[in-house]
Coordinates of C-alpha atoms and ligand atoms in Angstrom, one line a residue:
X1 CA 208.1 223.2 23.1
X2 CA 211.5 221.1 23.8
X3 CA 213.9 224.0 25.0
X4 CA 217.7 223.8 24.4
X5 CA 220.6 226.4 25.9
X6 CA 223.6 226.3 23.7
X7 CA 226.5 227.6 25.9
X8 CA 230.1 228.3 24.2
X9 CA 232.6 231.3 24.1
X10 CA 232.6 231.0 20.4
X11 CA 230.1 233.5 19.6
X12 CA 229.9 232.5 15.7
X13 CA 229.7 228.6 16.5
X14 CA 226.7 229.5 19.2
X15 CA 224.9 231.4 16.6
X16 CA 225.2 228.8 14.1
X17 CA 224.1 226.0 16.5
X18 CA 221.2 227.9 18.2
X19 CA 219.9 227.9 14.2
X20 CA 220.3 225.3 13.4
X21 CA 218.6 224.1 16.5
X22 CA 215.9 226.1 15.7
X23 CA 215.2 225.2 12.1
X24 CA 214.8 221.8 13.6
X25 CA 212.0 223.4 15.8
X26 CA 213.6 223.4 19.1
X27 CA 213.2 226.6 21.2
X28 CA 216.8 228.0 22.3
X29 CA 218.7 230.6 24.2
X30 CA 222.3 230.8 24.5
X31 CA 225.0 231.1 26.9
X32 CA 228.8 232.3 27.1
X33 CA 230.2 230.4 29.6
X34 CA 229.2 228.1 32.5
X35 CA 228.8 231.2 35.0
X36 CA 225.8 232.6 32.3
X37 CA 224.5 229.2 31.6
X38 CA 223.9 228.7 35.3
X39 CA 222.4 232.2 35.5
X40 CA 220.2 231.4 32.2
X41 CA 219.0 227.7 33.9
X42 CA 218.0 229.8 37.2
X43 CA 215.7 231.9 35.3
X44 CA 214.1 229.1 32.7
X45 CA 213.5 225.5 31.7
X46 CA 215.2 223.5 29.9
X47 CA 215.1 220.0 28.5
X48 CA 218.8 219.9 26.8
X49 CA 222.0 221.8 27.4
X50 CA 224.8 221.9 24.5
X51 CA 228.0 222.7 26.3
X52 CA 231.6 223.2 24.9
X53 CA 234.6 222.2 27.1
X54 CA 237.5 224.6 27.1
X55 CA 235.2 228.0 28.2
X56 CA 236.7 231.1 30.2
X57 CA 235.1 231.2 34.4
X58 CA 233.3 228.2 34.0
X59 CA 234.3 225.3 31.8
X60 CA 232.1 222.7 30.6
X61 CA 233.0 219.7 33.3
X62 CA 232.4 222.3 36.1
X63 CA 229.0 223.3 34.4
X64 CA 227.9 219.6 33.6
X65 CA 228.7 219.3 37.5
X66 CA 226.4 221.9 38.3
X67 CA 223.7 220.5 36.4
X68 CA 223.9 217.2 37.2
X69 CA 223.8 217.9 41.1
X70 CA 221.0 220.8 40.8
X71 CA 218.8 219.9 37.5
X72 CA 219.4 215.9 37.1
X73 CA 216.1 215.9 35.2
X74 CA 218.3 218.1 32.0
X75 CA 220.5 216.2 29.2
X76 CA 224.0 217.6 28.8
X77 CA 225.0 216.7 25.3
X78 CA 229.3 218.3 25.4
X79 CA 230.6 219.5 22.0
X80 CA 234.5 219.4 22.0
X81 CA 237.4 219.8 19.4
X82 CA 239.8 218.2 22.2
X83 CA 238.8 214.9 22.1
X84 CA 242.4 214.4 23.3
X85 CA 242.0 215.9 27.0
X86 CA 238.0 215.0 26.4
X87 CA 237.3 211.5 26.1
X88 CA 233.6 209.8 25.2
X89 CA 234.1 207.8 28.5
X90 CA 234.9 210.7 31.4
X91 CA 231.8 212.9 29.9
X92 CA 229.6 210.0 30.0
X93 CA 230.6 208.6 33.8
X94 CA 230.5 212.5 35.1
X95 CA 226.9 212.3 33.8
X96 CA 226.6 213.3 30.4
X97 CA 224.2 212.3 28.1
X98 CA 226.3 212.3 25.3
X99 CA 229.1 213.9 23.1
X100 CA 230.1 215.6 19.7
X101 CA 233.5 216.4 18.4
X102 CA 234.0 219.4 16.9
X103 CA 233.2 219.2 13.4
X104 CA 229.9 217.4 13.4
X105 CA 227.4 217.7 10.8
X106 CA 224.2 218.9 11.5
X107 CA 222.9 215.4 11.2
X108 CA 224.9 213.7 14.0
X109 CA 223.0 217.0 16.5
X110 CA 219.8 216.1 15.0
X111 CA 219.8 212.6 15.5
X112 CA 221.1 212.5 18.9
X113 CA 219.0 215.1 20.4
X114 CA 216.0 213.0 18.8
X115 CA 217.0 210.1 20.6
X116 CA 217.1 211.9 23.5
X117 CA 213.6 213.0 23.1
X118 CA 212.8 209.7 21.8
X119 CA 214.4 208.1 25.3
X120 CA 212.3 210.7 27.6
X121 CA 209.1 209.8 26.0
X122 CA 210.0 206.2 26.7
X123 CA 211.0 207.2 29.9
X124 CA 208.3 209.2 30.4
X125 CA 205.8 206.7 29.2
X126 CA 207.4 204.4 31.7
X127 CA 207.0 206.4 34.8
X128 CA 203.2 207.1 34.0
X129 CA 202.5 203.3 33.4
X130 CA 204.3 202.9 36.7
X131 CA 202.2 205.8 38.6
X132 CA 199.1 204.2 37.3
X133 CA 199.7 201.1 38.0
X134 CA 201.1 202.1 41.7
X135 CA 197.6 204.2 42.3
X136 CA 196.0 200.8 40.6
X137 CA 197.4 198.7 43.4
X138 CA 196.7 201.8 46.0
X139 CA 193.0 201.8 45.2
X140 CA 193.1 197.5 45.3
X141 CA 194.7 197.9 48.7
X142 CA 191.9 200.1 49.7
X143 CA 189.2 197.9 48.1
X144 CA 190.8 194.9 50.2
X145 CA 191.2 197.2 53.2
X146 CA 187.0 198.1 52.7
X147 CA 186.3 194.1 52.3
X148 CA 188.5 193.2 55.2
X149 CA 186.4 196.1 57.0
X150 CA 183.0 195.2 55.6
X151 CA 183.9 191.4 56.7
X152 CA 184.8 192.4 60.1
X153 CA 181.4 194.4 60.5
X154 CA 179.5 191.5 59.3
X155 CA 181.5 189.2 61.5
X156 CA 180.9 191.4 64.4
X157 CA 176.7 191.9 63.4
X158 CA 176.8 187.9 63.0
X159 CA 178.4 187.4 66.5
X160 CA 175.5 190.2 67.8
X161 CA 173.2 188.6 66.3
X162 CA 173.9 185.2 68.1
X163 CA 174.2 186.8 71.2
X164 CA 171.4 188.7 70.5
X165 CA 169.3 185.1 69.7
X166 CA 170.5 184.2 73.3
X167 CA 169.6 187.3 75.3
X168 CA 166.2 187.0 73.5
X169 CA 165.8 183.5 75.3
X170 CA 167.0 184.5 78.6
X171 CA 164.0 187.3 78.6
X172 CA 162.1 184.2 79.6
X173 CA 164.2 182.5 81.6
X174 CA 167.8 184.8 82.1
X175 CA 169.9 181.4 83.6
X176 CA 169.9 180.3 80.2
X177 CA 171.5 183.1 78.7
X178 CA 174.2 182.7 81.6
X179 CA 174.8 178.9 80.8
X180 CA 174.4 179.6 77.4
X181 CA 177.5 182.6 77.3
X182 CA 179.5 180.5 80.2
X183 CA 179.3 177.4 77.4
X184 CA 180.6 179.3 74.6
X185 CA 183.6 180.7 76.9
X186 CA 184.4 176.9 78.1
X187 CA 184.3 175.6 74.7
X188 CA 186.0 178.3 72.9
X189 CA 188.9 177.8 75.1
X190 CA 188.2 173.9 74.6
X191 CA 188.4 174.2 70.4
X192 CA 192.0 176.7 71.4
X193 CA 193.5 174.5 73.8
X194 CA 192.8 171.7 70.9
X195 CA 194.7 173.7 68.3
X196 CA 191.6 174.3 66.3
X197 CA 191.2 176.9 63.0
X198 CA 189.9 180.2 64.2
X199 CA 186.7 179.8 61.8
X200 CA 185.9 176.8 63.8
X201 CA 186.4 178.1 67.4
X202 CA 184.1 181.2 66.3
X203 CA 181.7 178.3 64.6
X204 CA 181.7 176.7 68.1
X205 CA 180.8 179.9 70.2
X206 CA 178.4 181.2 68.0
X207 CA 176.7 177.4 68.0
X208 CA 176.8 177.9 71.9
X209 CA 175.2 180.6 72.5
X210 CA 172.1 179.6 71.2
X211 CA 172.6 176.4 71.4
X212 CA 169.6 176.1 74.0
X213 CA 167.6 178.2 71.9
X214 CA 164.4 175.7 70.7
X215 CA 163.6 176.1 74.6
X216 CA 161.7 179.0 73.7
X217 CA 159.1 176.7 72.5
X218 CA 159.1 174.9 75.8
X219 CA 156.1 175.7 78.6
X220 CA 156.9 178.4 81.4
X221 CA 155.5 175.6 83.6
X222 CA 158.6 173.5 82.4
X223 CA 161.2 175.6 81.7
X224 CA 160.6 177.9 84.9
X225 CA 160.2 174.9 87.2
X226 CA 162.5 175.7 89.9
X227 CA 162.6 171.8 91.0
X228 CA 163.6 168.2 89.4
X229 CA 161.6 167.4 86.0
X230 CA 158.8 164.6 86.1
X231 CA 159.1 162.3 83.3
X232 CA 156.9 164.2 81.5
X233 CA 158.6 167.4 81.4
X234 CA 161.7 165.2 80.4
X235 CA 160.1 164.3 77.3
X236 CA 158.9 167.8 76.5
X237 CA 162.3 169.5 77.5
X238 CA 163.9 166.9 75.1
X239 CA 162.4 168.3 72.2
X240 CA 164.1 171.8 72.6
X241 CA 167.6 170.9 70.1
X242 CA 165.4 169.6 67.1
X243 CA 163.3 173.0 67.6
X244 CA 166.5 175.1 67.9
X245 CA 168.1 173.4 65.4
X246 CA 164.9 173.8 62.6
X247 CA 165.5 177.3 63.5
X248 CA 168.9 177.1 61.7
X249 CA 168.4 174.7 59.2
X250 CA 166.1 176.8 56.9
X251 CA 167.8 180.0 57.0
X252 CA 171.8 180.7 55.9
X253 CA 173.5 179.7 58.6
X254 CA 176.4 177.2 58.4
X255 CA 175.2 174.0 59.0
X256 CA 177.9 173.0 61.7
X257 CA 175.7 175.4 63.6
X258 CA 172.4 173.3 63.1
X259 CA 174.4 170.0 63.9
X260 CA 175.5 171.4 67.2
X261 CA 172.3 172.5 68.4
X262 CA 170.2 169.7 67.3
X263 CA 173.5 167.1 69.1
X264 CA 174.7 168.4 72.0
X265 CA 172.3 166.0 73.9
X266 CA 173.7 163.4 72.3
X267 CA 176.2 160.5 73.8
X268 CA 179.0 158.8 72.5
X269 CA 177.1 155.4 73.3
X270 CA 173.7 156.4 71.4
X271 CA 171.9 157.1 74.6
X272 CA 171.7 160.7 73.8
X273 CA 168.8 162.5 72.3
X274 CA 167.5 163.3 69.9
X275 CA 168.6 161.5 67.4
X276 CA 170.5 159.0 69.4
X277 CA 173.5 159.8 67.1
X278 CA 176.8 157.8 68.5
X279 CA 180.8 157.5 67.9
X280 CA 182.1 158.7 64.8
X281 CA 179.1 160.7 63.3
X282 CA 179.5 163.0 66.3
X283 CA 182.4 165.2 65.3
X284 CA 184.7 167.2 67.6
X285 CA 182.8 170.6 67.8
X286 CA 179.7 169.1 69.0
X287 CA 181.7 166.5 71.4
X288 CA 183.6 169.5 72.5
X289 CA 179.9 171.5 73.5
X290 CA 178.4 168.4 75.3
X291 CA 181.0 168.1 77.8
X292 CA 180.8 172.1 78.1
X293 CA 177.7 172.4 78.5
X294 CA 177.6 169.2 81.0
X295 CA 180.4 170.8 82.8
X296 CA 178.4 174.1 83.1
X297 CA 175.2 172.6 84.5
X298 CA 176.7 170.5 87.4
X299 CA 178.8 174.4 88.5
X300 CA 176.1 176.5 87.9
X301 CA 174.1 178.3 90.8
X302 CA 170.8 177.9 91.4
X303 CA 168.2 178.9 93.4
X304 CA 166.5 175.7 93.1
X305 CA 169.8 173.4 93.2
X306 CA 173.0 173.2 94.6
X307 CA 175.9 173.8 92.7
X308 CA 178.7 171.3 92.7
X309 CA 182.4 171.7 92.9
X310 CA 184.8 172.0 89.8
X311 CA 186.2 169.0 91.2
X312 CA 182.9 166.6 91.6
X313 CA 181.8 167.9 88.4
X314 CA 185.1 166.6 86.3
X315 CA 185.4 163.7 88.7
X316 CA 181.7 163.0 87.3
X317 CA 182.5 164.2 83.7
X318 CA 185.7 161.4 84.0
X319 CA 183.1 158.7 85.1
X320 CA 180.6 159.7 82.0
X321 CA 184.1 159.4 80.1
X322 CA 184.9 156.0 81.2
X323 CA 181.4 155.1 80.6
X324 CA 181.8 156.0 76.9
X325 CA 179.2 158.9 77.2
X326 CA 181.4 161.6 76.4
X327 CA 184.8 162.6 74.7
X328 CA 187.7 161.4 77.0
X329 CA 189.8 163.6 75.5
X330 CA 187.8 166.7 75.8
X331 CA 187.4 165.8 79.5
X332 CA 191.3 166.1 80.1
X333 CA 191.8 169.3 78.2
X334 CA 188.7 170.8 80.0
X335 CA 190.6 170.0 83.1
X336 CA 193.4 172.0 81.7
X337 CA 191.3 174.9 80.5
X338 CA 190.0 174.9 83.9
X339 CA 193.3 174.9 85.9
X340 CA 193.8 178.8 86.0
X341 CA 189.7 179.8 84.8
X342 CA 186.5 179.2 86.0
X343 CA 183.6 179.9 84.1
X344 CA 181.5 181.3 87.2
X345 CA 183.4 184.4 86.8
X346 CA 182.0 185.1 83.5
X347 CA 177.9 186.2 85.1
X348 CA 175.3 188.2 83.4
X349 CA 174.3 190.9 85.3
X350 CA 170.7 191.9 86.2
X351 CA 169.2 194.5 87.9
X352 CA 168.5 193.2 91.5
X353 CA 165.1 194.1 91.6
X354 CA 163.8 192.7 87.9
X355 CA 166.1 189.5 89.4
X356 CA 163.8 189.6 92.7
X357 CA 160.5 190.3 90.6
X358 CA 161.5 187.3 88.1
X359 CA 162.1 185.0 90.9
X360 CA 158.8 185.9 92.6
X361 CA 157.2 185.6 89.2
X362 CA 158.8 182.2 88.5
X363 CA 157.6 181.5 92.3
X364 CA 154.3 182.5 91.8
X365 CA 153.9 180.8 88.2
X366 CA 155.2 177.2 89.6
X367 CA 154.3 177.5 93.1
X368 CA 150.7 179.5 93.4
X369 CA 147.3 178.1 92.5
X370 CA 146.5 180.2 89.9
X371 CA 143.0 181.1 91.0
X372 CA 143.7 181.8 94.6
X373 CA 147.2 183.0 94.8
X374 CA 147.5 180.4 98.2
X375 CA 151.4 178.4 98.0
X376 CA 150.9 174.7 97.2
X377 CA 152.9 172.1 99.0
X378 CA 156.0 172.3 96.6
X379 CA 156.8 175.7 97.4
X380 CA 157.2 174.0 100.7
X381 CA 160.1 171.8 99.4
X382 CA 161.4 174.3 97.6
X383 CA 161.7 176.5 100.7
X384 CA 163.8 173.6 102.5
X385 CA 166.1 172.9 99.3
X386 CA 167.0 175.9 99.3
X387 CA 167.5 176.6 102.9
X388 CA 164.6 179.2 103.6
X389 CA 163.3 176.7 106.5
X390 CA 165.3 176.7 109.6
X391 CA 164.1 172.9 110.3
X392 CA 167.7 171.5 110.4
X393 CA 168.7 174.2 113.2
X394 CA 165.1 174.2 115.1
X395 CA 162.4 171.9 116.0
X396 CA 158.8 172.8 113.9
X397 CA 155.4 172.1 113.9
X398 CA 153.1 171.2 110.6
X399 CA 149.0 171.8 111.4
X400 CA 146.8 170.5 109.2
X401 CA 143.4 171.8 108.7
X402 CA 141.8 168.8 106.7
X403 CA 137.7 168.6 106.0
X404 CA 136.3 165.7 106.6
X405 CA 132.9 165.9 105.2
X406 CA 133.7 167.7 101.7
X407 CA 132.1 164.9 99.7
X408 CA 128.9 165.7 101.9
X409 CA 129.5 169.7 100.9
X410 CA 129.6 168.8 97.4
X411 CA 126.7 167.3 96.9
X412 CA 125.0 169.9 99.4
X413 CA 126.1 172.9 97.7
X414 CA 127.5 172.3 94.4
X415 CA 131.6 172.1 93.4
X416 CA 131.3 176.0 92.8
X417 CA 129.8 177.1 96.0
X418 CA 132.0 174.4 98.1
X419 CA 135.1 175.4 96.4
X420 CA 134.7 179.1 97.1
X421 CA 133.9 178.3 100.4
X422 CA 136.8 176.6 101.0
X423 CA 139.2 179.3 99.2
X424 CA 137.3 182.2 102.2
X425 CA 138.3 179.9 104.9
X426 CA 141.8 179.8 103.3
X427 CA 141.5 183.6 103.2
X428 CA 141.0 183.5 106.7
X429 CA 143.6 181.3 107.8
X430 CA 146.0 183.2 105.8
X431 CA 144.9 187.1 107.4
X432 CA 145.3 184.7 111.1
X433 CA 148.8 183.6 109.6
X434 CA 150.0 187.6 108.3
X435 CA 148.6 189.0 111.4
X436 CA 150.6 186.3 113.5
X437 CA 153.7 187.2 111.5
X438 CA 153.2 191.3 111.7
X439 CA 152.5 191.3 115.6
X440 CA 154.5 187.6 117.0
X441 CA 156.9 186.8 114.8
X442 CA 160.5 187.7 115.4
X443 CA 163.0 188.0 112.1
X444 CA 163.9 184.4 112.7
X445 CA 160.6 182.6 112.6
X446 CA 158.7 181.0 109.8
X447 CA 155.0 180.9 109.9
X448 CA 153.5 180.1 106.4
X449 CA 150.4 178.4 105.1
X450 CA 150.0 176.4 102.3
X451 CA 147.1 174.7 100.3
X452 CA 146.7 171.3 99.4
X453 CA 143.5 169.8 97.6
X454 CA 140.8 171.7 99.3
X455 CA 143.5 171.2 102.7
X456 CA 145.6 174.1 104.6
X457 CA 149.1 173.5 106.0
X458 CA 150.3 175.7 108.3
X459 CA 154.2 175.1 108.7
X460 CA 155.7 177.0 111.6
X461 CA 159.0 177.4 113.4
X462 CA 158.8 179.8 116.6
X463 CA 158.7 179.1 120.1
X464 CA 156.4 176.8 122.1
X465 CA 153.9 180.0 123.1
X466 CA 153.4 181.6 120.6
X467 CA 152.5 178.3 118.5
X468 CA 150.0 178.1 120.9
X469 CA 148.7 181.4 120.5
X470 CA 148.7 180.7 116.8
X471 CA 146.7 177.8 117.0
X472 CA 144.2 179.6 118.7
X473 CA 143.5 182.1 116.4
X474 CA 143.5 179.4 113.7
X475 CA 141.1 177.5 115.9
X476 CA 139.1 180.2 116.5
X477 CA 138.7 181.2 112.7
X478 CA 137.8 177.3 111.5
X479 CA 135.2 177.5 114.2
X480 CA 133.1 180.2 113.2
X481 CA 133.4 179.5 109.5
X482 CA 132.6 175.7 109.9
X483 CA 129.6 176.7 112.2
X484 CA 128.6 179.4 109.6
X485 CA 128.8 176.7 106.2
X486 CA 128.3 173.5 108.5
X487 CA 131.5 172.2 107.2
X488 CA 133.1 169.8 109.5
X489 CA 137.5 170.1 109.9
X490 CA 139.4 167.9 112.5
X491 CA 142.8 170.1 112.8
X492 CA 145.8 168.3 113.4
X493 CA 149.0 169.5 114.4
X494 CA 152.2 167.6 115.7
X495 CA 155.6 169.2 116.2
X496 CA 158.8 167.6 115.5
X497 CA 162.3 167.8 116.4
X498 CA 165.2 169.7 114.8
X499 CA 166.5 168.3 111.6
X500 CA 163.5 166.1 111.0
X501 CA 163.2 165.1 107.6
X502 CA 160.3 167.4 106.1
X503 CA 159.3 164.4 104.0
X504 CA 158.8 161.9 106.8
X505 CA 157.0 164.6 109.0
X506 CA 154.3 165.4 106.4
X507 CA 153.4 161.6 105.6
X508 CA 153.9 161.3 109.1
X509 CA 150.9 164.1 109.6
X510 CA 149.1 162.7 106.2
X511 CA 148.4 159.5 107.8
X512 CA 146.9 160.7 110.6
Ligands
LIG1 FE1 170.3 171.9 75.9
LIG2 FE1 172.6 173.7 77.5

């Protein structure tokens, strides 16, 4: 119920009003002066007060002061008879609501305290729409805060999932994954250094981290091959960007992503692969991850290649440049990106010993016969590229064990029989060749046998005697298993001087 305090020292006059008041159907108490209105507003509620002026104690200026500082949410209508002292102006500006000289009719009281009413429903009405529509925009800002979240998540699960896609590959071969990060880092910093959007700089790393992905269809025989490719392997390993990029084509992904995969083997001039795709129709993201990836290649460390300088890679990079092979322009900035970074910092770490157990594996996959487990001539090379042999600091000797007579053997004992025989006498020369190690060779030496077509090579660096005492055994061993399988081998050996080309030496020894 609206509540009203009528407050005057006219005891007849507050009567009168607080009945009036309620036969309008307001709820009222009354009030003597300003010191019992005050008293009356500490202990209830209410929506309207009816003041006279002139009052002992407490007049009504000092009470609508009161009020107006301690209950600004209550109306003070003033009723005066001394609208001389009491102007409609000075009650309004000290915060009245409104005013009545004394006489009024009960008419004027009713229709300004309805107005009042009719005001604080408006107001009222006001304030709720603008609480609602404050929590309205609250709970927006919240919805927009949980799609900005919900976006970032995704964003962040997309970005996984890419590197995810990449770390998948490098479980077959992990320097992929390596190149793979370091040309997402290089090109990233490429599309920055360009002024790129962010959505295509994140386009670009996600594209390179699995931008090598369609090797994963590529033969371990290939893709582990710690040496140069053969033309053949050239023409499988080309085939890995349309793979990769099929990968992407059929699912959601954005198709920038599929354009760089399937081009980054592409060149400017139309002597890339696979598509031979040139100028123009390659755009600036996949220009941008050709160079990278170019750049990260010639840098990277390998155990089956050396890696070049930042400086002989870009001085090469220029040259492709000038050439019209790649984007000149990307060339100079990846100068600049490279000026205070270099992407061999960033390096995936492995455990040492699945590293060493990969490396043996890759070994053994490329370098072993299959059926024996005996080191074919390649592992040879690869032992010199990458510095295992001590030929350029010491002289060496190469024995061959060749057999002579094998097309005799054949046809004497069968392929099966001939070839098994041959793989026990590699046996042998290999327990002669560990037991030379275990009991003559110091750290330094390398004594190592290696098969060859039905042929042993026994490649050994140590001193003078003890080659001699090697031979012997060896010697020893052909001889009782030629006498025993009446097999016929002319052992050769020949030693050679320090920093002899391995090459010349074995064509040298080939052709005798
Ligand atoms: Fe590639
Ligand atoms: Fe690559």
């Amino acid at each position: 119920m609206k509540r009203v305090l009528v407050v005057d020292d006219d005891l007849v006059i507050c009567k009168v009003l607080v009945k009036i008041l309620e036969s309008l159907g307001y709820e009222c108490e009354d009030a003597a002066d300003g010191v019992e209105a005050v008293a009356r507003l500490q202990a209830a509620d209410f929506d309207v007060i009816l003041t006279d002026m002139m009052m002992p104690r407490m007049d009504g200026m000092q009470l609508l002061s009161h009020v107006k500082s301690s209950y600004p949410g209550v109306d003070v209508i003033v009723i005066t008879g001394h609208t001389d002292t009491f102007v409609y102006s000075n009650i309004i500006n000290a915060g009245g609501t409104d005013f009545i000289s004394k006489p009024f009719e009960s008419d004027e009281l009713e229709a300004k305290l309805s107005r009042i009413f009719r005001e604080r429903k408006l107001i009222q009405g006001l304030e709720n729409e603008i609480s609602e529509h404050l929590e309205a925009e609250e709970k927006l800002l919240a919805a927009h805060r949980e799609v900005a979240a919900a976006n970032q998540a995704k964003d962040l699960l997309i970005n996984d999932l890419y590197a995810t896609m990449g770390e998948m590959l490098s479980k077959r071969d992990h320097y992929t994954f390596e190149h793979a990060t370091r040309v997402a880092e290089i090109s990233k910093r490429i599309g920055i250094a360009l002024g790129l959007p962010q959505e295509e700089v994140e386009i670009l790393e996600r594209a390179c981290l699995v931008h090598d992905i369609g090797k994963v269809a590529i033969p371990d025989d290939i893709l582990l091959k710690p040496g140069q490719f053969d033309a053949q392997d050239r023409k499988l390993m080309r085939v890995h960007p349309r793979v990769g990029a099929d990968l992407f084509t059929r699912k959601h992904h954005d198709s920038r992503i599929a354009f760089i995969i399937r081009h980054h083997h592409e060149r400017l001039n139309g002597s890339g692969y696979p598509d031979g795709l040139r100028g123009d129709s390659l755009g600036i993201l996949v220009r941008i991850v050709a160079v990278a990836d170019i750049y990260e290649a010639f840098v990277a460390r390998r155990p089956y290649k050396k890696p070049m300088s930042k400086d002989e890679a870009l001085d090469l990079l220029r040259m492709e440049a000038r050439q019209g092979l790649v984007d000149k322009m990307v060339v100079t900035v990846l100068d600049e990106v490279l000026r205070d970074w270099d992407p061999l910092t960033i390096s995936r770490e492995f455990a040492a010993d699945y590293m060493v157990d990969l490396e043996l594996f890759r070994r053994k996959a490329y370098f072993r016969e299959p059926l024996t487990g005996f080191y074919n001539y390649r592992y040879l090379y690869f032992l010199d590229d990458t510095h295992v042999l001590g030929r350029r600091e010491r002289p060496f000797e190469l024995l061959l064990t060749n057999f002579v007579d094998l097309p005799e053997c054949y046809r004497r004992m069968g392929q099966i029989l001939t070839e098994q025989v041959l793989d026990e006498i590699g046996q042998g020369l290999n327990d002669a060749v560990e037991e030379f190690n275990a009991q003559e060779g110091s750290g330094e030496d390398v004594v190592r046998l290696f098969s060859r077509s039905g042929d042993y090579l026994i490649y050994a660096e140590c001193g003078e005697g003890q080659i001699d005492h090697l031979f012997i055994a060896i010697s020893a061993h052909l001889a009782r298993a030629c006498d025993e399988w009446q097999i016929s081998s002319h052992p050769y050996s020949q030693r050679f001087g320090k920093g002899y080309s391995l090459e010349k030496a074995l064509t040298e020894l080939l052709r005798c």
